[in-house]
Amino acid sequence: PGKPLSQMEKFMAKANEIGVEDPRKVIHSMKVGLTITLVSLFYYFRPLYAEDFEVLSSMSTLMTVVAVFEFSVGATIGKILNSGLGTLVACGLGLAARHLAHFAGRTYESIILGTLVFIQAAATTYVRFFPKVKARYDHGATVFMLTFCLVSVSGFEMDEMVKWLQDRIVSVLLGATICVMVSIIVFPVWAGEELHRLVARNMENLGSFMEDLEAKCFTASKEGDSRNGESFFVGLNHVIDSKTNLENLVNFARWEPSHGQFRYFHPWKLYLKIGKLTSQCACRVELLNAYLNSTTQTPGDVTLPGAATSKCPHSRVFNFRDSHKAPQELRATFQEASSLLSLECGKALKELAWSIDTMIKLPSPSRHVTNLTIASDNIKNLLNSDSWEGWADSSQTILLVGVASLLTDIAFCVKTIDEAVNKLG
Amino acid sequence: PGKPLSQMEKFMAKANEIGVEDPRKVIHSMKVGLTITLVSLFYYFRPLYAEDFEVLSSMSTLMTVVAVFEFSVGATIGKILNSGLGTLVACGLGLAARHLAHFAGRTYESIILGTLVFIQAAATTYVRFFPKVKARYDHGATVFMLTFCLVSVSGFEMDEMVKWLQDRIVSVLLGATICVMVSIIVFPVWAGEELHRLVARNMENLGSFMEDLEAKCFTASKEGDSRNGESFFVGLNHVIDSKTNLENLVNFARWEPSHGQFRYFHPWKLYLKIGKLTSQCACRVELLNAYLNSTTQTPGDVTLPGAATSKCPHSRVFNFRDSHKAPQELRATFQEASSLLSLECGKALKELAWSIDTMIKLPSPSRHVTNLTIASDNIKNLLNSDSWEGWADSSQTILLVGVASLLTDIAFCVKTIDEAVNKLG
């Protein structure tokens, strides 16, 4: 008897978790509830069976609200435009199909209609396999298919048909207007703002990760490290994996009217570009992380790690602190340069994230980007100098060079991101 | 004037590409076209305005077909069960709500109904934010919300109501039956089979990648390498990223009836597990790849790579062929052992992929898994032996140990996959 209860508890815990994580989801549910109640009651007080077409149009309005009301304003407007466009085009083509079939005479009418319906349905279904159509016009395709069939095949006379269409269009418009009003006026969730925040947050996370990496791997040991590697690794995965989410948000944001600091023709594509650059940079930082933390197993210490553990089982091999085999001066110079560059990359990323978040333009080039260029040039000079020539065979040389060149590579990425952010202005 | 034409050409090229890549998509479009034409013509010959409710039920049938017909059988059946369940539960609860409101008397009826509709709509919307509900019951939630509102708020008398419901259920059943029949009988696409093939193909790709890596990095240079690293890297990304796709297919496959070699309670979850293990293994292979191909920049040869190039700009640092600094014997031994293990991992993966694909059980442990265990033990012994003690400071030691221990790690992964595949039998 305890089982359904514990199931219920789990359910409530999950519901609570979702609500706490993003309270706007609770508000959104309230908004949908309110809208649907309004529409329902509107029809409750105008009995449905009063007129022939009322049943249909009440259903249309409700269907519109249920189908169209999405979490963000952009997604809602996008679906409404899809519905509207789909309905209009379908009505036009459907009526044309009827006329065509009508001219052909009684005998061929059904054959022609059938053929046209078949072509339409097959073509629409096929077009939905296009990735771009799938992403933006999927709902419109469904509405188009349904409306075309109803219009072309229905047995209505022409005047009935026109009345039916009018009714349907009015009811869809009614539903759409209510949805847009509620979605914009009551605690709106803008896809554009979400996109903006996601891009800034990803960049900020990447910056923090780099600063953290610097603190853990390049500077002298501080035992009181407050952050733990596991959770940061997860954060980086989020940054790398957010591509689908970014693309969805860009698709939604382009439907949104001006709001707050965002004009109608806000360069959403540029956000997508910055997001992708950030994710590319995150890939390189992950590689650097793997480099710095890869296996240090010395002979006699080889254990087969379990595949079940989600974390990479290798402990840190290559740690500047422990690299007592490289010559002291060389080590110190490289450590300092790498540490500086890594720190500046992290700071520059955080600064850029701040600039995106607050929409305050940075001076170009900004302080940290300048520092980063100097630090990067410094490392390149170090690599080109002959101060370490005698040590080319040393056990640490290859790793030193590897880390240093990855760092200059990351610095280049950060500079590219800086350029893209400056274009945002 | 050339612009719309070239747009059209692009469109046709894309359409052609999609069709060539998966001809079943063309067939699917034909199937949908056929089904919709049949349903439409059925209503064409029974004029829609003959009875009051006919309009509604013709629309229901068409809507059902348009909304429910999906690419794979499992997805179609899943959506139908969602529709059915949603409709039934909504009818029951909706009627209950009406009774409740009716007992309260004229004055409070609308208030109670409004409250109930609000609670229902808000709760349903909120539950849709649950990831599990979103993945499996999203369509059902929409149908539930719509039907509940129509049933509870409609002004029908009870007997009209029952007739309306009967009509609706009959029409939905009709649409659903037609969809299922066409989807199962005419060139069916089974989600289970897709899942099965995807898991096998991913494993096969990973196996080929490892064999390729072995050929490129461990054995003597053959200039006529037919495969190119770039395209293989993309293949590996596919293996790592296929998680969402696998999860969708498992969700669809569980709705499918027995077909071909698959019984109803086929262990689809085990496929998901194998798929995830493969993707985990692919992550490690990618790390190994990065390790083997990472930067070899010597001083004086430092160039800043452009961030625009999608390929990792580092050329191969660490190549057993070129590692002329490590002592000859040590290098040869390690090269042989690593090469063997890497080859056996690749072969074992391909063998397991073949076993999944053909559903022929391998002897346990199979030949390649046995070889792989031996090769792995061999490397562990090498790492534990003191034959290379004097070379611990050598420039290649750390990398040798790193590669070797990554390989034993990958071997462990392959053995875990082998165990999971054996459970499939």
GROMACS .gro file of C-alpha atoms in nm, chain A residues 11 14-20 24-26 28-34 36-37 39-41 43-45 47-49 52 55-56 58-60 62-64 66-67 70-71 106 109-111 113-115 117-123 125-131 133-134 141-143 145-146 149-150 152-157 160 164 168 241 277 280 284 287 290-291 294-314 317-318 325 376 380 382-385 388-389 392-396 398-399 401-403 405-406 408-409 412-413 415-416, chain B residues 11 14-20 24-26 28-34 36-37 39-41 43-45 47-49 52-53 55-56 58-60 62-64 66-67 70-71 106 109-111 113-115 117-123 125-131 133-134 141-143 145-146 149-150 152-157 160 164 168 241 277 280 284 287 290-291 294-314 317 325 376 380 382-385 388-389 392-396 398-399 401-403 405-406 408-409 412-413 415-416:
model
  276
   11PHE     CA    1   0.594   1.301  -0.834
   14LYS     CA    2   0.978   1.635  -0.909
   15ALA     CA    3   0.700   1.893  -0.952
   16ASN     CA    4   0.851   2.099  -0.674
   17GLU     CA    5   1.199   2.072  -0.823
   18ILE     CA    6   1.079   2.196  -1.164
   19GLY     CA    7   0.894   2.484  -1.004
   20VAL     CA    8   1.187   2.591  -0.788
   24ARG     CA    9   0.814   3.098  -1.468
   25LYS     CA   10   0.693   2.748  -1.553
   26VAL     CA   11   0.441   2.771  -1.271
   28HIS     CA   12   0.303   2.983  -1.749
   29SER     CA   13   0.070   2.702  -1.632
   30MET     CA   14  -0.148   2.960  -1.458
   31LYS     CA   15  -0.157   3.172  -1.773
   32VAL     CA   16  -0.266   2.878  -1.988
   33GLY     CA   17  -0.526   2.777  -1.729
   34LEU     CA   18  -0.665   3.128  -1.720
   36ILE     CA   19  -0.854   2.833  -2.152
   37THR     CA   20  -1.103   2.904  -1.874
   39VAL     CA   21  -1.244   3.091  -2.374
   40SER     CA   22  -1.442   2.798  -2.233
   41LEU     CA   23  -1.671   3.018  -2.026
   43TYR     CA   24  -1.874   2.955  -2.506
   44TYR     CA   25  -2.050   2.825  -2.198
   45PHE     CA   26  -2.263   3.138  -2.189
   47PRO     CA   27  -2.488   2.772  -2.589
   48LEU     CA   28  -2.308   2.573  -2.851
   49TYR     CA   29  -2.606   2.420  -3.023
   52ASP     CA   30  -2.502   2.500  -3.693
   55VAL     CA   31  -1.992   2.388  -3.251
   56LEU     CA   32  -1.717   2.405  -3.503
   58SER     CA   33  -1.594   2.703  -3.049
   59MET     CA   34  -1.383   2.399  -3.112
   60SER     CA   35  -1.158   2.599  -3.344
   62LEU     CA   36  -1.024   2.620  -2.809
   63MET     CA   37  -0.805   2.412  -3.038
   64THR     CA   38  -0.613   2.721  -3.136
   66VAL     CA   39  -0.448   2.461  -2.674
   67ALA     CA   40  -0.226   2.409  -2.979
   70GLU     CA   41   0.377   2.803  -2.583
   71PHE     CA   42   0.623   2.891  -2.310
  106ARG     CA   43  -1.965   1.535  -6.247
  109GLU     CA   44  -1.485   1.558  -6.019
  110SER     CA   45  -1.406   1.298  -5.755
  111ILE     CA   46  -1.105   1.165  -5.944
  113LEU     CA   47  -1.023   1.601  -5.623
  114GLY     CA   48  -0.873   1.275  -5.503
  115THR     CA   49  -0.560   1.328  -5.711
  117VAL     CA   50  -0.562   1.579  -5.223
  118PHE     CA   51  -0.311   1.300  -5.270
  119ILE     CA   52  -0.051   1.528  -5.427
  120GLN     CA   53  -0.100   1.790  -5.159
  121ALA     CA   54  -0.077   1.545  -4.868
  122ALA     CA   55   0.225   1.360  -5.007
  123ALA     CA   56   0.411   1.682  -5.093
  125THR     CA   57   0.453   1.528  -4.571
  126TYR     CA   58   0.772   1.513  -4.774
  127VAL     CA   59   0.855   1.879  -4.726
  128ARG     CA   60   0.830   1.826  -4.350
  129PHE     CA   61   1.139   1.607  -4.371
  130PHE     CA   62   1.343   1.917  -4.464
  131PRO     CA   63   1.533   2.013  -4.148
  133VAL     CA   64   1.087   2.329  -4.250
  134LYS     CA   65   1.073   2.088  -3.958
  141ALA     CA   66   0.222   2.218  -4.250
  142THR     CA   67  -0.020   2.026  -4.027
  143VAL     CA   68  -0.277   2.305  -4.036
  145MET     CA   69  -0.293   1.970  -4.474
  146LEU     CA   70  -0.602   1.954  -4.254
  149CYS     CA   71  -0.871   1.853  -4.714
  150LEU     CA   72  -1.169   2.000  -4.532
  152SER     CA   73  -1.162   2.084  -5.100
  153VAL     CA   74  -1.361   1.776  -5.010
  154SER     CA   75  -1.641   1.913  -4.793
  155GLY     CA   76  -1.981   1.890  -4.958
  156PHE     CA   77  -2.075   2.248  -4.873
  157GLU     CA   78  -2.230   2.475  -5.131
  160GLU     CA   79  -2.212   2.789  -4.695
  164TRP     CA   80  -1.783   2.838  -4.272
  168ARG     CA   81  -1.327   2.951  -3.884
  241ASP     CA   82   2.578   2.082  -2.580
  277LEU     CA   83   3.218   3.020  -3.099
  280GLN     CA   84   3.407   2.573  -2.992
  284ARG     CA   85   3.943   2.336  -2.669
  287LEU     CA   86   4.097   1.926  -2.438
  290ALA     CA   87   4.212   1.651  -2.039
  291TYR     CA   88   4.573   1.734  -2.118
  294SER     CA   89   4.546   1.300  -1.796
  295THR     CA   90   4.688   0.980  -1.658
  296THR     CA   91   4.994   0.990  -1.434
  297GLN     CA   92   5.001   0.619  -1.363
  298THR     CA   93   5.357   0.520  -1.294
  299PRO     CA   94   5.463   0.159  -1.344
  300GLY     CA   95   5.336  -0.054  -1.058
  301ASP     CA   96   5.032   0.164  -1.012
  302VAL     CA   97   4.813   0.041  -1.295
  303THR     CA   98   4.453  -0.027  -1.204
  304LEU     CA   99   4.174  -0.094  -1.445
  305PRO     CA  100   3.913   0.170  -1.378
  306GLY     CA  101   3.548   0.068  -1.379
  307ALA     CA  102   3.353   0.180  -1.684
  308ALA     CA  103   3.063   0.261  -1.457
  309THR     CA  104   3.224   0.571  -1.311
  310SER     CA  105   3.115   0.870  -1.510
  311LYS     CA  106   3.424   1.075  -1.439
  312CYS     CA  107   3.738   1.019  -1.638
  313PRO     CA  108   3.928   0.787  -1.405
  314HIS     CA  109   4.272   0.918  -1.483
  317VAL     CA  110   4.960   1.339  -1.475
  318PHE     CA  111   5.085   1.660  -1.572
  325LYS     CA  112   6.204   1.692  -1.363
  376SER     CA  113   4.990   3.514  -2.589
  380LYS     CA  114   5.498   3.256  -2.862
  382LEU     CA  115   5.915   3.186  -2.533
  383LEU     CA  116   5.846   2.899  -2.771
  384ASN     CA  117   6.059   3.068  -3.037
  385SER     CA  118   6.346   3.159  -2.806
  388TRP     CA  119   6.549   2.613  -2.350
  389GLU     CA  120   6.735   2.466  -2.646
  392ALA     CA  121   6.463   1.984  -2.588
  393ASP     CA  122   6.496   1.623  -2.481
  394SER     CA  123   6.361   1.676  -2.134
  395SER     CA  124   6.067   1.466  -2.031
  396GLN     CA  125   5.839   1.761  -1.990
  398ILE     CA  126   5.655   1.806  -2.528
  399LEU     CA  127   5.383   1.855  -2.271
  401VAL     CA  128   5.485   2.293  -2.565
  402GLY     CA  129   5.149   2.121  -2.603
  403VAL     CA  130   4.986   2.311  -2.321
  405SER     CA  131   5.025   2.605  -2.788
  406LEU     CA  132   4.673   2.497  -2.683
  408THR     CA  133   4.760   3.036  -2.754
  409ASP     CA  134   4.492   2.862  -2.957
  412PHE     CA  135   4.287   3.319  -3.046
  413CYS     CA  136   3.933   3.181  -2.994
  415LYS     CA  137   3.983   3.715  -2.955
  416THR     CA  138   3.744   3.592  -3.224
  436PHE     CA  139   1.495   2.318  -5.319
  439LYS     CA  140   1.765   1.922  -5.130
  440ALA     CA  141   1.448   1.718  -5.192
  441ASN     CA  142   1.647   1.481  -5.409
  442GLU     CA  143   1.921   1.451  -5.147
  443ILE     CA  144   1.672   1.359  -4.873
  444GLY     CA  145   1.505   1.104  -5.098
  445VAL     CA  146   1.831   0.940  -5.201
  449ARG     CA  147   1.161   0.528  -4.712
  450LYS     CA  148   1.083   0.896  -4.660
  451VAL     CA  149   0.943   0.910  -5.013
  453HIS     CA  150   0.614   0.741  -4.621
  454SER     CA  151   0.489   1.054  -4.801
  455MET     CA  152   0.302   0.834  -5.049
  456LYS     CA  153   0.147   0.637  -4.764
  457VAL     CA  154   0.025   0.953  -4.591
  458GLY     CA  155  -0.108   1.089  -4.920
  459LEU     CA  156  -0.296   0.768  -4.988
  461ILE     CA  157  -0.565   1.107  -4.639
  462THR     CA  158  -0.711   1.072  -4.988
  464VAL     CA  159  -1.047   0.930  -4.574
  465SER     CA  160  -1.129   1.248  -4.765
  466LEU     CA  161  -1.307   1.066  -5.046
  468TYR     CA  162  -1.651   1.178  -4.667
  469TYR     CA  163  -1.684   1.326  -5.012
  470PHE     CA  164  -1.934   1.059  -5.102
  472PRO     CA  165  -2.208   1.476  -4.791
  473LEU     CA  166  -2.095   1.650  -4.478
  474TYR     CA  167  -2.402   1.855  -4.408
  477ASP     CA  168  -2.552   1.783  -3.752
  478PHE     CA  169  -2.262   1.587  -3.615
  480VAL     CA  170  -1.914   1.780  -3.982
  481LEU     CA  171  -1.750   1.725  -3.653
  483SER     CA  172  -1.535   1.392  -4.046
  484MET     CA  173  -1.309   1.657  -3.908
  485SER     CA  174  -1.215   1.427  -3.619
  487LEU     CA  175  -0.911   1.366  -4.074
  488MET     CA  176  -0.751   1.539  -3.777
  489THR     CA  177  -0.666   1.203  -3.629
  491VAL     CA  178  -0.305   1.417  -3.994
  492ALA     CA  179  -0.198   1.436  -3.631
  495GLU     CA  180   0.423   0.928  -3.806
  496PHE     CA  181   0.728   0.789  -3.980
  531ARG     CA  182  -2.772   2.706  -1.137
  534GLU     CA  183  -2.255   2.592  -1.189
  535SER     CA  184  -2.045   2.826  -1.399
  536ILE     CA  185  -1.812   2.910  -1.112
  538LEU     CA  186  -1.701   2.456  -1.401
  539GLY     CA  187  -1.464   2.748  -1.452
  540THR     CA  188  -1.259   2.647  -1.150
  542VAL     CA  189  -1.136   2.385  -1.617
  543PHE     CA  190  -0.871   2.617  -1.477
  544ILE     CA  191  -0.727   2.351  -1.246
  545GLN     CA  192  -0.726   2.094  -1.526
  546ALA     CA  193  -0.560   2.321  -1.782
  547ALA     CA  194  -0.297   2.453  -1.540
  548ALA     CA  195  -0.214   2.107  -1.405
  550THR     CA  196   0.033   2.234  -1.876
  551TYR     CA  197   0.258   2.201  -1.574
  552VAL     CA  198   0.288   1.823  -1.601
  553ARG     CA  199   0.404   1.867  -1.960
  554PHE     CA  200   0.721   2.028  -1.827
  555PHE     CA  201   0.821   1.689  -1.678
  556PRO     CA  202   1.085   1.552  -1.913
  558VAL     CA  203   0.584   1.324  -1.981
  559LYS     CA  204   0.717   1.553  -2.254
  566ALA     CA  205  -0.190   1.585  -2.279
  567THR     CA  206  -0.302   1.811  -2.566
  568VAL     CA  207  -0.592   1.582  -2.656
  570MET     CA  208  -0.696   1.928  -2.241
  571LEU     CA  209  -0.903   1.991  -2.552
  574CYS     CA  210  -1.292   2.153  -2.211
  575LEU     CA  211  -1.530   2.056  -2.489
  577SER     CA  212  -1.736   1.987  -1.956
  578VAL     CA  213  -1.831   2.324  -2.101
  579SER     CA  214  -2.037   2.234  -2.405
  580GLY     CA  215  -2.404   2.321  -2.364
  581PHE     CA  216  -2.528   1.985  -2.490
  582GLU     CA  217  -2.798   1.796  -2.306
  585GLU     CA  218  -2.687   1.472  -2.720
  589TRP     CA  219  -2.153   1.333  -2.972
  593ARG     CA  220  -1.618   1.128  -3.183
  666ASP     CA  221   2.577   1.247  -3.022
  702LEU     CA  222   2.817   0.230  -2.343
  705GLN     CA  223   3.107   0.631  -2.365
  709ARG     CA  224   3.756   0.759  -2.476
  712LEU     CA  225   4.051   1.125  -2.627
  715ALA     CA  226   4.344   1.363  -2.954
  716TYR     CA  227   4.635   1.220  -2.757
  719SER     CA  228   4.802   1.637  -3.053
  720THR     CA  229   5.051   1.916  -3.112
  721THR     CA  230   5.406   1.842  -3.215
  722GLN     CA  231   5.510   2.202  -3.264
  723THR     CA  232   5.879   2.231  -3.207
  724PRO     CA  233   6.031   2.568  -3.116
  725GLY     CA  234   6.059   2.790  -3.421
  726ASP     CA  235   5.752   2.636  -3.577
  727VAL     CA  236   5.477   2.812  -3.385
  728THR     CA  237   5.191   2.946  -3.590
  729LEU     CA  238   4.860   3.072  -3.461
  730PRO     CA  239   4.594   2.858  -3.621
  731GLY     CA  240   4.278   3.029  -3.744
  732ALA     CA  241   3.972   2.967  -3.533
  733ALA     CA  242   3.768   2.932  -3.850
  734THR     CA  243   3.911   2.594  -3.944
  735SER     CA  244   3.684   2.329  -3.808
  736LYS     CA  245   3.953   2.068  -3.779
  737CYS     CA  246   4.179   2.065  -3.478
  738PRO     CA  247   4.480   2.253  -3.609
  739HIS     CA  248   4.743   2.059  -3.420
  742VAL     CA  249   5.289   1.523  -3.205
  750LYS     CA  250   6.400   0.960  -2.904
  801SER     CA  251   4.538  -0.587  -2.225
  805LYS     CA  252   4.958  -0.411  -1.789
  807LEU     CA  253   5.469  -0.426  -1.951
  808LEU     CA  254   5.373  -0.126  -1.744
  809ASN     CA  255   5.448  -0.321  -1.427
  810SER     CA  256   5.777  -0.467  -1.546
  813TRP     CA  257   6.221   0.022  -1.885
  814GLU     CA  258   6.314   0.146  -1.541
  817ALA     CA  259   6.167   0.669  -1.675
  818ASP     CA  260   6.301   1.011  -1.753
  819SER     CA  261   6.285   0.966  -2.125
  820SER     CA  262   6.088   1.222  -2.318
  821GLN     CA  263   5.834   0.971  -2.442
  823ILE     CA  264   5.474   0.979  -2.003
  824LEU     CA  265   5.303   0.965  -2.339
  826VAL     CA  266   5.218   0.527  -2.040
  827GLY     CA  267   4.927   0.757  -2.117
  828VAL     CA  268   4.840   0.589  -2.443
  830SER     CA  269   4.663   0.309  -2.001
  831LEU     CA  270   4.395   0.473  -2.216
  833THR     CA  271   4.353  -0.072  -2.136
  834ASP     CA  272   4.070   0.153  -2.033
  837PHE     CA  273   3.766  -0.254  -2.035
  838CYS     CA  274   3.483  -0.060  -2.201
  840LYS     CA  275   3.447  -0.594  -2.237
  841THR     CA  276   3.156  -0.422  -2.063
   0.00000   0.00000   0.00000
